[in-house]
Tab-separated table of C-alpha atoms in Angstrom:
chain	number	residue	atom	x	y	z
A	1	MET	CA	35.673	-24.716	-22.398
A	2	ALA	CA	30.497	-25.748	-24.900
A	3	SER	CA	27.008	-26.401	-24.210
A	4	SER	CA	23.854	-28.597	-23.237
A	5	PRO	CA	20.929	-30.218	-25.023
A	6	ASP	CA	17.223	-28.129	-24.301
A	7	LEU	CA	15.693	-30.346	-21.532
A	8	SER	CA	12.704	-29.838	-22.755
A	9	SER	CA	9.955	-32.585	-23.413
A	10	ALA	CA	12.757	-35.504	-23.173
A	11	ASP	CA	13.603	-34.696	-19.968
A	12	ASN	CA	9.954	-33.111	-18.747
A	13	THR	CA	10.669	-30.148	-17.943
A	14	PRO	CA	8.594	-27.001	-17.096
A	15	GLU	CA	7.693	-26.459	-19.992
A	16	ASN	CA	5.371	-30.083	-19.940
A	17	PRO	CA	2.650	-28.980	-18.048
A	18	GLY	CA	1.343	-32.013	-18.408
A	19	SER	CA	3.522	-33.677	-16.349
A	20	GLY	CA	1.959	-32.869	-13.193
A	21	SER	CA	-1.684	-33.017	-14.437
A	22	PRO	CA	-4.882	-35.198	-12.654
A	23	SER	CA	-5.496	-37.026	-15.597
A	24	GLU	CA	-1.701	-38.152	-15.408
A	25	ALA	CA	-1.854	-39.258	-11.856
A	26	SER	CA	-4.622	-41.008	-12.386
A	27	ALA	CA	-3.488	-43.062	-15.181
A	28	THR	CA	-0.010	-43.866	-13.112
A	29	SER	CA	-1.463	-44.578	-9.724
A	30	GLY	CA	-1.567	-47.798	-10.063
A	31	THR	CA	1.696	-48.610	-10.931
A	32	ALA	CA	4.710	-48.292	-9.429
A	33	ALA	CA	7.564	-47.723	-12.070
A	34	GLY	CA	5.355	-44.714	-13.317
A	35	GLY	CA	5.524	-43.294	-10.187
A	36	GLU	CA	9.013	-43.517	-9.557
A	37	ARG	CA	9.929	-42.023	-13.023
A	38	ARG	CA	7.479	-39.022	-12.191
A	39	GLY	CA	9.550	-38.323	-8.903
A	40	ARG	CA	13.023	-38.621	-10.909
A	41	VAL	CA	11.666	-36.522	-13.118
A	42	ARG	CA	10.402	-33.310	-10.242
A	43	LEU	CA	14.475	-34.396	-8.884
A	44	ARG	CA	16.286	-33.377	-12.147
A	45	ARG	CA	13.926	-30.506	-12.993
A	46	ALA	CA	14.387	-29.178	-9.527
A	47	ALA	CA	18.438	-29.524	-9.790
A	48	VAL	CA	18.466	-28.109	-12.928
A	49	MET	CA	16.744	-24.719	-11.724
A	50	ALA	CA	18.602	-24.746	-8.449
A	51	VAL	CA	21.905	-24.659	-10.199
A	52	PRO	CA	22.060	-21.517	-11.943
A	53	ALA	CA	20.150	-19.468	-8.360
A	54	THR	CA	23.691	-21.482	-6.723
A	55	MET	CA	26.198	-20.071	-8.235
A	56	VAL	CA	24.285	-16.245	-8.263
A	57	ALA	CA	24.314	-16.563	-4.775
A	58	ALA	CA	27.722	-17.532	-4.195
A	59	GLY	CA	28.616	-14.420	-6.433
A	60	LEU	CA	30.096	-16.400	-9.125
A	61	ALA	CA	30.168	-16.668	-12.988
A	62	ILE	CA	30.936	-19.491	-15.985
A	63	LEU	CA	32.870	-18.442	-19.013
A	64	THR	CA	30.982	-18.409	-21.842
A	65	ALA	CA	27.448	-19.200	-23.561
A	66	GLU	CA	26.116	-21.595	-25.702
A	67	GLY	CA	24.429	-21.547	-29.230
A	68	ALA	CA	20.932	-21.137	-30.394
A	69	LEU	CA	20.815	-24.770	-30.722
A	70	GLY	CA	22.625	-25.612	-27.544
A	71	VAL	CA	25.479	-28.638	-27.829
A	72	GLN	CA	24.552	-30.977	-30.845
A	73	PHE	CA	27.543	-33.667	-29.967
A	74	ALA	CA	27.766	-36.245	-27.345
A	75	ILE	CA	30.237	-35.379	-24.638
A	76	SER	CA	33.093	-37.719	-23.701
A	77	GLY	CA	32.471	-37.241	-20.210
A	78	MET	CA	35.936	-36.357	-19.383
A	79	PRO	CA	35.993	-32.991	-17.461
A	80	PHE	CA	38.800	-30.514	-18.643
A	81	THR	CA	40.189	-27.400	-16.709
A	82	VAL	CA	39.830	-24.229	-18.231
A	83	THR	CA	41.662	-20.878	-16.502
A	84	ALA	CA	42.493	-17.228	-17.089
A	85	THR	CA	43.891	-14.458	-16.074
A	86	GLU	CA	41.114	-12.045	-16.933
A	87	LEU	CA	37.658	-12.490	-19.152
A	88	ASN	CA	35.422	-9.917	-20.584
A	89	GLY	CA	32.928	-10.470	-22.493
A	90	THR	CA	29.817	-8.283	-24.113
A	91	GLY	CA	26.319	-10.023	-23.945
A	92	PHE	CA	25.792	-12.653	-21.288
A	93	GLU	CA	23.324	-15.740	-20.504
A	94	GLN	CA	23.247	-18.151	-17.970
A	95	PHE	CA	21.146	-21.292	-17.386
A	96	GLY	CA	20.954	-24.691	-16.638
A	97	GLY	CA	20.961	-28.187	-18.609
A	98	LEU	CA	21.675	-31.629	-19.148
A	99	ASP	CA	25.203	-32.994	-21.187
A	100	ASN	CA	24.264	-36.551	-22.511
A	101	MET	CA	27.255	-38.728	-23.270
A	102	ALA	CA	27.870	-41.810	-25.891
A	103	ASP	CA	25.724	-44.811	-25.541
A	104	GLY	CA	27.634	-47.296	-23.119
A	105	SER	CA	30.539	-44.347	-22.752
A	106	PRO	CA	33.076	-46.438	-20.394
A	107	ASN	CA	32.963	-42.750	-18.922
A	108	ALA	CA	29.151	-42.897	-17.344
A	109	GLY	CA	29.545	-44.566	-14.615
A	110	ASP	CA	26.695	-44.473	-12.269
A	111	THR	CA	25.273	-41.408	-13.749
A	112	GLY	CA	23.614	-42.613	-16.554
A	113	GLY	CA	25.726	-41.215	-19.313
A	114	GLN	CA	24.326	-37.680	-17.933
A	115	VAL	CA	25.802	-34.540	-16.530
A	116	LEU	CA	24.190	-31.907	-14.764
A	117	VAL	CA	25.700	-28.864	-16.027
A	118	VAL	CA	25.595	-24.640	-16.212
A	119	THR	CA	25.882	-23.591	-19.493
A	120	SER	CA	26.909	-20.007	-20.268
A	121	ALA	CA	27.143	-17.649	-23.172
A	122	ILE	CA	28.893	-15.013	-24.187
A	123	LYS	CA	28.253	-12.640	-27.206
A	124	ASN	CA	31.623	-11.471	-27.623
A	125	ALA	CA	34.196	-12.137	-25.245
A	126	THR	CA	38.778	-11.735	-24.844
A	127	LEU	CA	40.803	-13.588	-22.803
A	128	THR	CA	43.985	-13.221	-21.194
A	129	LYS	CA	46.547	-16.214	-20.805
A	130	LEU	CA	44.034	-18.891	-21.572
A	131	CYS	CA	44.892	-22.764	-20.529
A	132	GLN	CA	43.529	-25.511	-20.976
A	133	SER	CA	43.896	-29.451	-19.445
A	134	VAL	CA	42.959	-32.926	-19.555
A	135	ASP	CA	43.813	-35.808	-17.224
A	136	LEU	CA	44.719	-38.322	-19.366
A	137	GLY	CA	45.681	-41.039	-16.707
A	138	GLY	CA	49.425	-40.091	-15.779
A	139	THR	CA	49.636	-36.991	-17.965
A	140	ASN	CA	47.642	-34.041	-19.254
A	141	LEU	CA	46.863	-33.047	-22.777
A	142	LYS	CA	47.494	-29.343	-22.125
A	143	ILE	CA	46.981	-25.990	-24.420
A	144	THR	CA	47.892	-22.481	-23.755
A	145	ALA	CA	47.067	-19.082	-25.629
A	146	GLY	CA	46.789	-15.524	-25.471
A	147	GLY	CA	49.680	-14.895	-22.850
A	148	GLY	CA	51.482	-12.228	-25.278
A	149	GLU	CA	50.449	-8.585	-27.023
A	150	HIS	CA	47.518	-10.689	-28.532
A	151	LYS	CA	44.830	-11.554	-26.218
A	152	VAL	CA	42.251	-14.811	-26.913
A	153	THR	CA	39.288	-13.742	-28.865
A	154	ALA	CA	35.640	-15.655	-29.138
A	155	SER	CA	32.248	-15.337	-30.430
A	156	ASP	CA	29.054	-17.095	-29.467
A	157	LEU	CA	31.477	-18.963	-27.123
A	158	THR	CA	29.571	-21.461	-24.789
A	159	THR	CA	30.755	-23.712	-22.054
A	160	ASP	CA	28.906	-26.095	-20.253
A	161	SER	CA	30.344	-26.351	-16.935
A	162	THR	CA	30.214	-28.190	-13.430
A	163	GLU	CA	32.451	-26.133	-11.169
A	164	LEU	CA	33.683	-22.314	-11.224
A	165	SER	CA	34.894	-19.552	-9.105
A	166	GLY	CA	36.668	-16.300	-9.862
A	167	ASP	CA	36.114	-12.421	-9.018
A	168	ALA	CA	32.532	-11.746	-11.230
A	169	ALA	CA	31.553	-8.386	-12.210
A	170	PHE	CA	27.748	-7.741	-14.127
A	171	ASP	CA	26.523	-4.638	-15.871
A	172	ASN	CA	22.820	-4.628	-16.137
A	173	ILE	CA	22.247	-7.915	-14.132
A	174	GLU	CA	18.859	-9.382	-14.915
A	175	ILE	CA	18.391	-12.146	-12.473
A	176	GLY	CA	15.533	-14.881	-12.385
A	177	ASN	CA	14.407	-14.602	-16.232
A	178	ASP	CA	12.656	-17.663	-17.728
A	179	ALA	CA	15.753	-18.951	-19.742
A	180	SER	CA	13.453	-19.147	-22.793
A	181	THR	CA	13.413	-15.235	-23.050
A	182	LEU	CA	17.265	-14.765	-22.879
A	183	ASN	CA	18.345	-11.999	-25.578
A	184	LYS	CA	21.768	-10.807	-24.559
A	185	ALA	CA	23.500	-13.706	-26.456
A	186	ASN	CA	22.738	-16.242	-28.892
A	187	ALA	CA	21.132	-18.480	-26.714
A	188	LYS	CA	17.494	-19.166	-25.394
A	189	GLY	CA	17.306	-21.921	-22.206
A	190	PRO	CA	14.340	-24.321	-21.984
A	191	ILE	CA	11.309	-22.907	-21.083
A	192	GLY	CA	10.603	-22.286	-17.116
A	193	VAL	CA	14.133	-22.721	-16.134
A	194	PHE	CA	15.810	-20.584	-14.055
A	195	SER	CA	18.397	-17.973	-15.742
A	196	GLN	CA	20.428	-14.751	-15.698
A	197	GLN	CA	21.554	-12.425	-18.058
A	198	ALA	CA	23.661	-9.006	-18.022
A	199	ASP	CA	24.984	-6.530	-20.601
A	200	THR	CA	28.692	-7.443	-19.895
A	201	VAL	CA	30.813	-9.534	-17.173
A	202	HIS	CA	34.117	-9.512	-15.991
A	203	ILE	CA	35.641	-12.446	-14.445
A	204	GLY	CA	38.923	-12.210	-12.851
A	205	ASN	CA	40.945	-15.191	-12.285
A	206	LEU	CA	38.708	-17.339	-13.647
A	207	ARG	CA	38.939	-21.341	-13.499
A	208	GLN	CA	36.046	-23.701	-14.770
A	209	THR	CA	35.724	-27.413	-15.094
A	210	ASN	CA	33.970	-27.884	-17.652
A	211	TYR	CA	32.565	-30.689	-20.367
A	212	ALA	CA	31.770	-29.295	-23.233
A	213	THR	CA	32.667	-25.269	-24.933
A	214	THR	CA	31.784	-24.572	-28.367
A	215	ALA	CA	32.326	-20.623	-30.178
A	216	GLY	CA	31.309	-19.336	-33.573
A	217	VAL	CA	34.538	-18.117	-34.083
A	218	PHE	CA	37.624	-18.921	-31.991
A	219	ARG	CA	41.080	-16.955	-32.016
A	220	LEU	CA	44.342	-18.574	-29.905
A	221	PRO	CA	47.227	-15.897	-30.760
A	222	GLY	CA	50.291	-17.842	-29.678
A	223	LEU	CA	48.862	-21.549	-29.157
A	224	LYS	CA	50.802	-23.776	-27.710
A	225	LEU	CA	49.702	-27.799	-27.358
A	226	SER	CA	51.817	-30.121	-25.451
A	227	PHE	CA	51.666	-33.289	-22.837
A	228	SER	CA	52.984	-31.845	-19.775
A	229	ASP	CA	52.594	-33.535	-16.440
A	230	LYS	CA	51.111	-30.316	-14.579
A	231	ALA	CA	47.772	-29.198	-15.095
A	232	CYS	CA	46.347	-25.787	-15.175
């Protein structure tokens, strides 16, 4: 199941008010390269803010939460699947972001080494029958836990996801917050980015495609790791 680096100055998110000023427009109008770059930045910024809104409209939610500083490692670029029959959490937050691969990663393809993700944060979470698998090409590395009497538990859990499905319910949800003002979990996103948060979250039949996961504490009773021809 992790989180993304802030889309602050490096990607010219809305916290950079100078990116659209008349003086900058004048300075770059004479160069095609400057114009193209500004176009790409605006496109990326719009996409980041649109992803969480699309997910809200679909009535879906993601499994976890970003830490206050976000993911501090380069992702492998290999997506992994996470499923759980049930997730319950207190302190839920969600906003858009970008994850970055290591320079020269063979998994970069035509992405430029970046993946657009939705970061979710849960202050405290419990999961029933957790399954995680990653396709290694011909076989899957598979982890299961929490299938017995004791459930998987996590604090300050974060995941960066590109796809998810499930049956979601929230208590006291707030939609349309500025991501920099979130206060339900230990996470804050870039200023000017669309976000949502809630006191509690419940997701039944959770399924995610993730690129990163972090947690302050992650307890997996009944942990089993194996290679399998079947994914989660």
